[in-house]
Amino acid sequence: MGLPDFFRDRRGNTAVMFGLFFSILIVSMAGAVDYSNVISRRSKAQDALDAATLAVAVLRPATVEQAQAAVKLRLDKELGDNPDKVVIGQFNYDTKTRTYYVTAKGTYKPFLLGVVNIKEIPYEVISETIQAANGTLELALVLDNTDSMGQILNGSSTRLDVLKTAATNLVNTVMTSANKDYVKVAVVPYADYVNVGLANRSQSWVSVGADYTVPAAAKTCTTISTKQVCTGGVYGTCDSIKDGVPIKVGCWKTPQTCTTVNITPYQSCNNPQPTYYKWYGCVRHQVDSKTKMLVLPDPLTAYTGVLETAQKCPTAIQPLSNDKTVVTNSIKGLVNSIGSYKPDTFIPGGLHWGVNTLSPPAPFKEGMAYDSKNKEPKKVIVLMTDGANTLYTNSSGQIVSAATGSPPTISSSLVAPTYTAQDNACKYAKGKNIEVFVIGLGVTDPTALSALKSCATDAQHYFDAQNANDLIEAFEIIGGKLSVVRLMQ
C-alpha cells in the first residue's frame, strides 16, 4: 500500500472516531438535559408531598384511611397537571411517635434519551412528618392571680375571667387526644406567694410546723358614754392604685365636720375566740443569707411553710399533667381573692415555681431531664401578668410592701433588687434552654415593661395585650407555635 492509500485510511478512521465521539457527546448532552428535568420534577414532587403531609397532619384526621385520602387530594392539588403521574406509594402512621411516613412515585418520560432507548426514568420521594407538638412538650402556665385581676376588662368579664378563657384555649390546642402521651401542662398561680398544695406537707422539700391554737383571751367590758356625730362634706371619687393598677375609689372631696356628743352610758363587752393557725399550702421564698437574693430554683434546703389564721396565697399549683381535664379544671379554679385576702404581685416567685414544675429534681418530679437542645422534651414557660411588682425584696431579702400613702408611692431602694431577682429567675430559666413567652396585659410602668420584655426569649416571645381580644389572641398564637407539625426529613 502506498503512502496516499495510507493517508486515505487514516482519514477514514478519523471520520469513524469523530462520528463515535459526536454520538457520545449528543447522548451526554441529552442526558444532562433530561437529568436536570428529572431533578426539577422530583424536587417539585417532594415539595408537593411535604406540603400535603404537613397540611393533613395539622388537620389530624380521625383515621389513617381518612388521612391517606386527604394527602392524595392535597398532593394532586399541589402538583397541578402532574405530567409524571405522581401517586402515593407507602402510607404509614405510627401512633406511638405520631409520625406520618409517606412515599410517592413518579415516572419521567425523557425528551432526548429516547434515542438510546431510555423511555422512562422512575423516581421516588419520601415525607416523614411528626404530628402535633414539636417533640415532647412540657409547659408551665405561670398566671397572675392578684387582686388587680378582678377588674372588669370587657364589659362584664374580669381580667381573670378572660385569662381563664385564653389559657383554656391554649390547653385545648396543645393537649389533643392524638398527643396525650407527649404533652404535659402545669398551672402555677402566683400572687405574693404560691401555694404548693396541702398534699405535699410531708415532703422533704417543705418544712412546716404543726398547726396550733392560741386560747381565747379573758372577756373584757368597756363603758361607752360618747359618740361621734359628723355632718356636711362632699363625697366623690379619687385616684388610687390597686395592686399596681390605677383605679377610682370613693373618698371625701371635702371633709365632714365631726363633733363628740354625750350619750347615755352603756356597757360594751367583747367575745374572745380562740385563734387557729393552720397551714394552707403557702410557702416563703428562699433567701440567701449572704447575698440577700432569692435562691434560684432547685434549692438544697426546704421551703418554709407559713401558718396563718386564713389562706393567704392563691389556689394550689397543678404539677405537670397529661390529663387535659385535670389541667383545665385547675384553670377554672383560679381566684384573685379569698375572703379578706387581696393578694399583691411578686413576679419573681411565680417564675421560680414555674421552673420548679419543669425541673426534674424536687420539689416536683414530673418533668423529664433537661435536653440541651430543648427538643426532647421541649420545656416552655408562659408568664402572664397585668402590671408591675407591688411586693418587693428589702435589704434582708424579706418580701415587703413598699407602698405608702394614697395614692401609694414606692420606695426606690426596693425596686432595683426586686427586678434584679426577677431578671435572675428569667436568666436561670433561659440558661436551662427553657423557652419563655411573656404576656403583659396593660403594663405601662417603664421598669416593669422593660423587665418583662427582657425576660422573654426574644422580641417575638413578648406580647403586649391591651384588651380582652389581645389577651386571647396572644395565647392563641403561642398555642399555634407550640403545636406546629414538623418535617422529619
Coordinates of C-alpha atoms in Angstrom, one line a residue:
M1 CA 0.0 0.0 0.0
G2 CA 1.4 3.3 -1.0
L3 CA 1.6 6.4 1.1
P4 CA -1.5 8.1 -0.4
D5 CA -3.5 5.0 0.4
F6 CA -2.3 5.1 4.0
F7 CA -3.5 8.6 4.5
R8 CA -6.8 7.8 2.9
D9 CA -7.2 5.1 5.5
R10 CA -6.3 7.4 8.4
R11 CA -8.9 9.9 7.2
G12 CA -11.5 7.1 7.2
N13 CA -10.6 6.1 10.7
T14 CA -10.7 9.6 11.9
A15 CA -14.2 10.0 10.4
V16 CA -15.3 6.9 12.2
M17 CA -13.8 8.1 15.6
F18 CA -15.3 11.5 15.2
G19 CA -18.7 10.1 14.4
L20 CA -18.5 7.9 17.5
F21 CA -17.4 10.9 19.7
F22 CA -20.1 13.1 18.3
S23 CA -22.7 10.4 19.1
I24 CA -21.4 10.1 22.7
L25 CA -21.5 13.9 23.0
I26 CA -25.1 14.1 21.8
V27 CA -26.2 11.4 24.2
S28 CA -24.3 13.1 27.1
M29 CA -25.9 16.5 26.3
A30 CA -29.3 14.8 26.1
G31 CA -28.7 13.0 29.3
A32 CA -27.7 16.3 31.0
V33 CA -30.9 18.0 29.9
D34 CA -33.1 15.1 30.9
Y35 CA -31.3 14.6 34.2
S36 CA -31.8 18.3 35.0
N37 CA -35.5 17.9 34.2
V38 CA -35.7 14.8 36.5
I39 CA -34.1 16.7 39.4
S40 CA -36.6 19.6 38.9
R41 CA -39.6 17.3 38.6
R42 CA -38.5 15.3 41.7
S43 CA -38.0 18.5 43.7
K44 CA -41.5 19.7 42.8
A45 CA -42.9 16.3 43.8
Q46 CA -41.0 16.4 47.1
D47 CA -42.3 19.9 47.9
A48 CA -45.8 18.9 47.0
L49 CA -45.7 15.8 49.2
D50 CA -44.3 17.7 52.1
A51 CA -47.0 20.3 51.8
A52 CA -49.7 17.7 51.6
T53 CA -48.5 15.7 54.6
L54 CA -47.9 18.8 56.7
A55 CA -51.4 20.1 55.9
V56 CA -53.1 16.8 56.8
A57 CA -51.0 16.4 60.0
V58 CA -52.4 19.8 61.1
L59 CA -56.0 18.7 60.4
R60 CA -55.4 15.4 62.4
P61 CA -57.9 13.1 60.6
A62 CA -59.7 10.6 62.7
T63 CA -58.4 7.5 60.8
V64 CA -55.4 6.5 58.8
E65 CA -57.7 5.9 55.8
Q66 CA -59.1 9.5 56.0
A67 CA -55.5 10.8 56.3
Q68 CA -54.3 9.0 53.2
A69 CA -57.3 10.2 51.2
A70 CA -56.7 13.7 52.3
V71 CA -53.0 13.5 51.5
K72 CA -53.8 12.3 48.0
L73 CA -56.3 15.1 47.3
R74 CA -53.8 17.7 48.6
L75 CA -50.9 16.2 46.6
D76 CA -53.0 16.3 43.4
K77 CA -53.8 19.9 44.0
E78 CA -50.2 20.8 44.7
L79 CA -48.9 19.1 41.5
G80 CA -51.5 20.6 39.2
D81 CA -51.2 18.9 35.7
N82 CA -48.9 16.2 37.2
P83 CA -47.2 15.0 33.9
D84 CA -45.2 12.3 35.7
K85 CA -48.4 10.7 37.2
V86 CA -47.0 11.0 40.7
V87 CA -49.0 8.7 43.0
I88 CA -48.9 7.8 46.7
G89 CA -46.9 4.7 47.4
Q90 CA -46.4 3.7 51.0
F91 CA -48.5 5.4 53.7
N92 CA -48.0 4.7 57.4
Y93 CA -48.9 6.4 60.6
D94 CA -47.1 5.4 63.8
T95 CA -49.5 6.2 66.7
K96 CA -46.7 5.9 69.3
T97 CA -44.4 8.5 67.7
R98 CA -47.2 10.4 66.0
T99 CA -45.3 10.2 62.7
Y100 CA -46.6 10.0 59.2
Y101 CA -44.3 8.2 56.7
V102 CA -45.4 8.7 53.1
T103 CA -43.8 7.9 49.8
A104 CA -44.8 9.0 46.3
K105 CA -43.6 7.6 43.0
G106 CA -43.4 9.3 39.6
T107 CA -42.2 8.4 36.1
Y108 CA -40.4 11.0 33.9
K109 CA -40.5 10.4 30.2
P110 CA -37.2 11.7 28.6
F111 CA -37.3 14.2 25.8
L112 CA -33.9 13.2 24.3
L113 CA -32.7 10.0 25.8
G114 CA -35.3 8.1 23.8
V115 CA -32.7 8.0 21.0
V116 CA -30.8 5.5 23.1
N117 CA -33.9 3.6 24.0
I118 CA -34.4 5.1 27.5
K119 CA -38.1 5.5 27.6
E120 CA -38.8 6.2 31.4
I121 CA -36.9 7.4 34.4
P122 CA -38.7 6.5 37.7
Y123 CA -38.1 8.4 40.9
E124 CA -39.4 8.3 44.5
V125 CA -39.8 11.0 47.2
I126 CA -40.4 10.5 51.0
S127 CA -42.0 12.7 53.6
E128 CA -41.8 11.9 57.3
T129 CA -43.8 14.3 59.4
I130 CA -44.3 14.3 63.2
Q131 CA -47.7 15.4 64.3
A132 CA -48.7 18.0 66.9
A133 CA -46.2 19.2 69.4
N134 CA -42.5 19.6 68.3
G135 CA -41.3 16.6 70.3
T136 CA -42.4 16.0 73.9
L137 CA -43.8 19.3 75.3
E138 CA -43.6 20.3 79.0
L139 CA -45.5 23.6 79.5
A140 CA -45.8 25.7 82.7
L141 CA -48.5 28.4 82.7
V142 CA -47.4 31.0 85.2
L143 CA -50.5 33.0 85.7
D144 CA -51.3 36.2 87.6
N145 CA -53.8 35.7 90.4
T146 CA -53.5 39.0 92.1
D147 CA -56.1 41.5 93.3
S148 CA -56.0 43.6 90.2
M149 CA -57.1 40.6 88.0
G150 CA -60.6 41.2 89.5
Q151 CA -61.0 44.4 87.5
I152 CA -63.5 44.4 84.6
L153 CA -61.8 44.0 81.2
N154 CA -64.5 43.7 78.6
G155 CA -68.0 44.7 79.8
S156 CA -69.0 42.1 82.3
S157 CA -65.9 39.8 82.4
T158 CA -63.0 40.4 84.8
R159 CA -59.4 40.1 83.7
L160 CA -59.2 36.8 85.4
D161 CA -62.3 35.5 83.5
V162 CA -60.7 36.4 80.2
L163 CA -57.4 34.8 81.3
K164 CA -59.2 31.6 82.1
T165 CA -60.7 31.5 78.6
A166 CA -57.4 32.3 76.9
A167 CA -55.4 29.8 78.9
T168 CA -58.1 27.1 78.4
N169 CA -58.0 27.7 74.6
L170 CA -54.2 27.2 74.6
V171 CA -54.5 24.0 76.6
N172 CA -57.1 22.7 74.1
T173 CA -54.8 23.5 71.2
V174 CA -51.7 21.7 72.6
M175 CA -53.4 18.8 74.5
T176 CA -55.2 16.8 71.9
S177 CA -56.2 13.1 72.0
A178 CA -53.5 12.4 69.4
N179 CA -50.6 13.7 71.5
K180 CA -51.9 12.8 75.0
D181 CA -48.7 11.0 75.8
Y182 CA -46.4 13.7 74.6
V183 CA -47.7 16.9 76.2
K184 CA -47.8 17.8 79.9
V185 CA -49.0 21.1 81.3
A186 CA -48.5 22.7 84.7
V187 CA -50.5 25.6 86.2
V188 CA -48.7 27.9 88.5
P189 CA -51.0 30.6 90.1
Y190 CA -48.9 33.3 91.7
A191 CA -49.5 36.4 93.8
D192 CA -47.4 37.5 96.8
Y193 CA -46.7 33.8 97.5
V194 CA -47.5 30.5 95.9
N195 CA -49.5 27.5 97.2
V196 CA -47.7 24.2 96.8
G197 CA -50.7 22.1 97.9
L198 CA -51.6 20.6 101.2
A199 CA -50.8 17.1 99.9
N200 CA -47.1 18.0 100.0
R201 CA -47.0 18.7 103.7
S202 CA -44.9 15.6 104.4
Q203 CA -42.5 16.1 101.6
S204 CA -38.8 16.7 102.5
W205 CA -38.7 19.9 100.5
V206 CA -41.3 21.5 102.8
S207 CA -40.7 22.5 106.4
V208 CA -44.0 23.1 108.2
G209 CA -44.6 23.3 111.9
A210 CA -47.7 21.8 113.5
D211 CA -51.0 23.6 113.4
Y212 CA -51.7 25.3 116.7
T213 CA -54.3 27.2 118.6
V214 CA -54.0 30.3 120.7
P215 CA -56.6 30.2 123.6
A216 CA -59.2 32.9 123.8
A217 CA -58.3 35.9 126.0
A218 CA -60.3 36.9 129.0
K219 CA -63.6 38.7 128.3
T220 CA -63.4 42.4 128.9
C221 CA -66.1 45.2 129.1
T222 CA -65.9 48.9 128.5
T223 CA -68.3 51.7 129.4
I224 CA -69.3 53.8 126.4
S225 CA -70.6 57.3 127.1
T226 CA -69.9 59.4 123.9
K227 CA -70.2 59.1 120.2
Q228 CA -69.0 60.9 117.0
V229 CA -71.6 62.9 115.0
C230 CA -70.5 64.1 111.5
T231 CA -72.2 66.5 109.1
G232 CA -71.5 68.2 105.8
G233 CA -68.7 67.3 103.4
V234 CA -68.7 66.3 99.8
Y235 CA -68.3 62.6 98.8
G236 CA -66.8 61.7 95.4
T237 CA -64.1 59.6 93.7
C238 CA -60.3 59.9 94.0
D239 CA -57.4 58.3 92.1
S240 CA -55.7 55.4 93.8
I241 CA -53.7 52.3 93.0
K242 CA -55.0 48.7 93.4
D243 CA -52.2 46.1 93.1
G244 CA -50.2 48.4 90.9
V245 CA -53.1 49.4 88.6
P246 CA -54.7 52.9 88.6
I247 CA -58.3 52.8 89.9
K248 CA -61.0 55.2 91.2
V249 CA -62.1 54.9 94.8
G250 CA -64.7 56.6 97.0
C251 CA -63.4 59.5 99.1
W252 CA -64.4 62.7 100.8
K253 CA -63.6 65.5 98.4
T254 CA -64.5 68.0 101.2
P255 CA -64.1 66.6 104.7
Q256 CA -67.0 66.4 107.1
T257 CA -67.3 68.3 110.3
C258 CA -67.4 65.9 113.3
T259 CA -68.1 66.5 117.0
T260 CA -68.2 64.3 120.1
V261 CA -71.5 64.2 121.9
N262 CA -72.5 62.7 125.2
I263 CA -74.9 59.7 125.3
T264 CA -76.5 57.5 127.9
P265 CA -73.6 55.3 129.1
Y266 CA -73.8 51.6 128.3
Q267 CA -71.5 48.5 128.6
S268 CA -69.7 47.1 125.5
C269 CA -68.2 43.7 126.0
N270 CA -66.0 41.6 123.6
N271 CA -66.5 37.9 123.0
P272 CA -63.0 36.5 122.6
Q273 CA -62.5 33.4 120.5
P274 CA -59.5 31.0 120.1
T275 CA -57.2 31.8 117.2
Y276 CA -56.4 28.8 115.0
Y277 CA -53.2 28.8 113.0
K278 CA -53.1 26.3 110.1
W279 CA -51.1 25.5 107.0
Y280 CA -53.0 26.4 103.8
G281 CA -50.2 25.4 101.4
C282 CA -48.3 28.8 101.4
V283 CA -44.5 28.7 101.4
R284 CA -42.0 31.5 101.8
H285 CA -39.5 32.3 99.2
Q286 CA -36.0 31.2 100.0
V287 CA -33.4 33.9 100.5
D288 CA -29.6 33.6 100.5
S289 CA -28.3 34.8 103.9
K290 CA -25.2 36.4 102.3
T291 CA -26.5 37.9 99.1
K292 CA -30.0 38.6 100.4
M293 CA -31.3 37.5 97.0
L294 CA -33.9 34.9 96.3
V295 CA -32.5 31.4 96.0
L296 CA -32.9 30.2 92.4
P297 CA -34.9 27.1 91.7
D298 CA -33.8 23.6 92.7
P299 CA -32.8 24.6 96.2
L300 CA -30.9 22.5 98.6
T301 CA -32.9 23.3 101.7
A302 CA -36.6 23.0 102.4
Y303 CA -39.1 25.8 101.8
T304 CA -40.7 27.2 104.9
G305 CA -44.5 26.7 105.2
V306 CA -46.4 29.6 106.6
L307 CA -49.0 29.0 109.3
E308 CA -51.9 31.5 109.0
T309 CA -55.3 32.2 110.5
A310 CA -56.7 32.1 106.9
Q311 CA -55.5 31.3 103.5
K312 CA -53.1 34.0 102.2
C313 CA -51.9 32.5 98.9
P314 CA -53.6 31.6 95.7
T315 CA -55.0 28.2 94.7
A316 CA -52.5 25.3 94.7
I317 CA -50.0 24.6 91.9
Q318 CA -51.1 21.9 89.5
P319 CA -47.9 20.0 88.6
L320 CA -47.2 18.7 85.1
S321 CA -50.1 16.5 83.9
N322 CA -51.1 15.0 80.6
D323 CA -54.7 14.8 81.7
K324 CA -56.4 17.8 80.0
T325 CA -59.4 17.6 82.3
V326 CA -57.2 18.0 85.4
V327 CA -55.4 20.9 83.8
T328 CA -58.5 22.8 82.6
N329 CA -60.2 22.3 86.0
S330 CA -57.1 23.8 87.6
I331 CA -57.5 26.9 85.3
K332 CA -61.2 27.1 86.1
G333 CA -60.4 27.2 89.8
L334 CA -58.2 30.2 89.7
V335 CA -59.2 33.0 92.1
N336 CA -57.9 36.5 92.7
S337 CA -59.1 36.8 96.3
I338 CA -60.1 34.6 99.2
G339 CA -62.2 36.2 101.9
S340 CA -60.3 39.3 103.1
Y341 CA -57.2 38.1 101.3
K342 CA -56.4 40.6 98.5
P343 CA -53.1 39.5 97.1
D344 CA -50.4 41.7 95.7
T345 CA -47.9 40.9 92.9
F346 CA -44.5 39.3 93.2
I347 CA -43.5 38.0 89.8
P348 CA -40.1 36.5 90.7
G349 CA -41.8 34.0 92.9
G350 CA -44.1 32.9 90.1
L351 CA -41.1 32.4 87.8
H352 CA -39.3 30.4 90.4
W353 CA -42.1 28.0 90.8
G354 CA -42.7 27.8 87.0
V355 CA -39.2 26.5 86.7
N356 CA -39.7 24.2 89.7
T357 CA -42.6 22.4 88.0
L358 CA -40.4 21.8 84.9
S359 CA -37.3 20.8 86.7
P360 CA -36.8 17.0 87.2
P361 CA -35.4 17.3 90.8
A362 CA -37.6 18.0 93.8
P363 CA -39.9 19.8 94.7
F364 CA -41.7 18.4 91.6
K365 CA -40.5 15.4 89.7
E366 CA -43.0 15.1 86.9
G367 CA -40.6 16.8 84.4
M368 CA -38.1 14.9 82.3
A369 CA -34.4 15.7 82.3
Y370 CA -33.3 18.8 80.5
D371 CA -32.4 18.5 76.8
S372 CA -29.6 20.9 75.8
K373 CA -31.4 21.4 72.5
N374 CA -34.8 21.8 74.2
K375 CA -36.3 19.2 71.9
E376 CA -37.0 16.0 73.9
P377 CA -38.5 17.4 75.9
K378 CA -39.3 20.9 74.8
K379 CA -39.7 22.9 78.1
V380 CA -41.7 26.2 77.9
I381 CA -42.9 28.8 80.4
V382 CA -45.8 31.2 79.6
L383 CA -45.7 34.1 82.1
M384 CA -48.8 36.3 82.2
T385 CA -49.1 39.5 84.4
D386 CA -51.2 42.6 84.3
G387 CA -48.7 45.0 85.9
A388 CA -45.7 45.8 88.0
N389 CA -44.5 44.1 91.1
T390 CA -46.3 45.5 94.2
L391 CA -44.3 43.5 96.7
Y392 CA -40.5 43.9 97.0
T393 CA -37.4 42.4 98.5
N394 CA -35.8 44.5 101.2
S395 CA -32.2 44.6 102.3
S396 CA -32.7 41.5 104.4
G397 CA -34.3 39.6 101.5
Q398 CA -37.7 39.7 103.0
I399 CA -40.8 40.2 100.9
V400 CA -42.4 43.5 101.9
S401 CA -45.0 46.1 100.7
A402 CA -43.3 49.3 99.6
A403 CA -46.4 51.3 99.1
T404 CA -47.2 54.2 101.4
G405 CA -49.8 57.0 101.1
S406 CA -52.8 57.4 98.9
P407 CA -52.1 57.2 96.0
P408 CA -49.2 55.0 97.2
T409 CA -45.6 55.8 96.4
I410 CA -42.8 53.3 96.1
S411 CA -39.5 53.4 97.9
S412 CA -37.0 53.4 95.1
S413 CA -34.4 51.5 97.2
L414 CA -36.7 48.4 97.0
V415 CA -37.4 48.4 93.2
A416 CA -33.9 47.6 91.9
P417 CA -33.2 44.4 94.0
T418 CA -36.7 43.2 93.2
Y419 CA -36.3 43.4 89.4
T420 CA -32.8 42.0 89.8
A421 CA -34.4 39.0 91.4
Q422 CA -36.9 38.8 88.6
D423 CA -34.1 39.1 86.0
N424 CA -32.1 36.3 87.7
A425 CA -35.1 34.0 87.6
C426 CA -35.6 34.7 83.8
K427 CA -31.9 34.1 83.1
Y428 CA -31.9 30.9 85.1
A429 CA -34.8 29.6 83.0
K430 CA -33.2 30.6 79.7
G431 CA -29.9 29.2 80.9
K432 CA -31.7 25.8 81.1
N433 CA -32.8 26.4 77.5
I434 CA -36.4 26.8 78.6
E435 CA -38.4 28.8 76.0
V436 CA -40.0 31.8 77.7
F437 CA -43.1 33.5 76.5
V438 CA -44.3 36.6 78.3
I439 CA -47.7 38.3 78.1
G440 CA -48.2 41.8 79.6
L441 CA -51.8 43.0 80.0
G442 CA -52.0 46.8 80.0
V443 CA -48.5 47.1 81.5
T444 CA -47.5 50.8 81.5
D445 CA -44.8 51.1 84.2
P446 CA -41.5 51.5 82.3
T447 CA -39.4 49.4 84.7
A448 CA -41.9 46.6 84.7
L449 CA -42.3 46.7 80.9
S450 CA -38.6 46.6 80.3
A451 CA -38.2 43.7 82.7
L452 CA -40.9 41.7 81.1
K453 CA -39.6 42.2 77.6
S454 CA -36.1 41.2 78.7
C455 CA -37.5 38.1 80.4
A456 CA -38.9 36.7 77.1
T457 CA -36.7 34.5 74.9
D458 CA -36.7 37.2 72.2
A459 CA -38.9 40.1 70.9
Q460 CA -41.2 37.6 69.2
H461 CA -41.9 35.9 72.5
Y462 CA -43.3 39.1 74.2
F463 CA -46.9 40.0 73.7
D464 CA -48.3 43.5 74.6
A465 CA -52.0 42.9 75.3
Q466 CA -54.2 46.0 75.8
N467 CA -57.7 44.4 75.9
A468 CA -59.5 41.1 76.1
N469 CA -59.1 40.3 72.4
D470 CA -55.4 40.9 72.6
L471 CA -55.0 38.6 75.6
I472 CA -57.0 35.8 73.9
E473 CA -55.1 36.2 70.7
A474 CA -51.7 36.1 72.4
F475 CA -52.5 32.7 73.9
E476 CA -53.8 31.5 70.6
I477 CA -50.6 32.5 68.8
I478 CA -48.5 30.8 71.5
G479 CA -50.7 27.7 71.2
G480 CA -50.1 27.6 67.5
K481 CA -46.4 27.9 67.9
L482 CA -46.3 25.0 70.3
S483 CA -48.4 22.7 68.2
V484 CA -46.6 23.2 64.9
V485 CA -46.1 20.0 62.9
R486 CA -42.5 19.2 61.9
L487 CA -40.9 17.6 58.9
M488 CA -38.5 14.9 60.0
Q489 CA -36.8 14.7 56.6

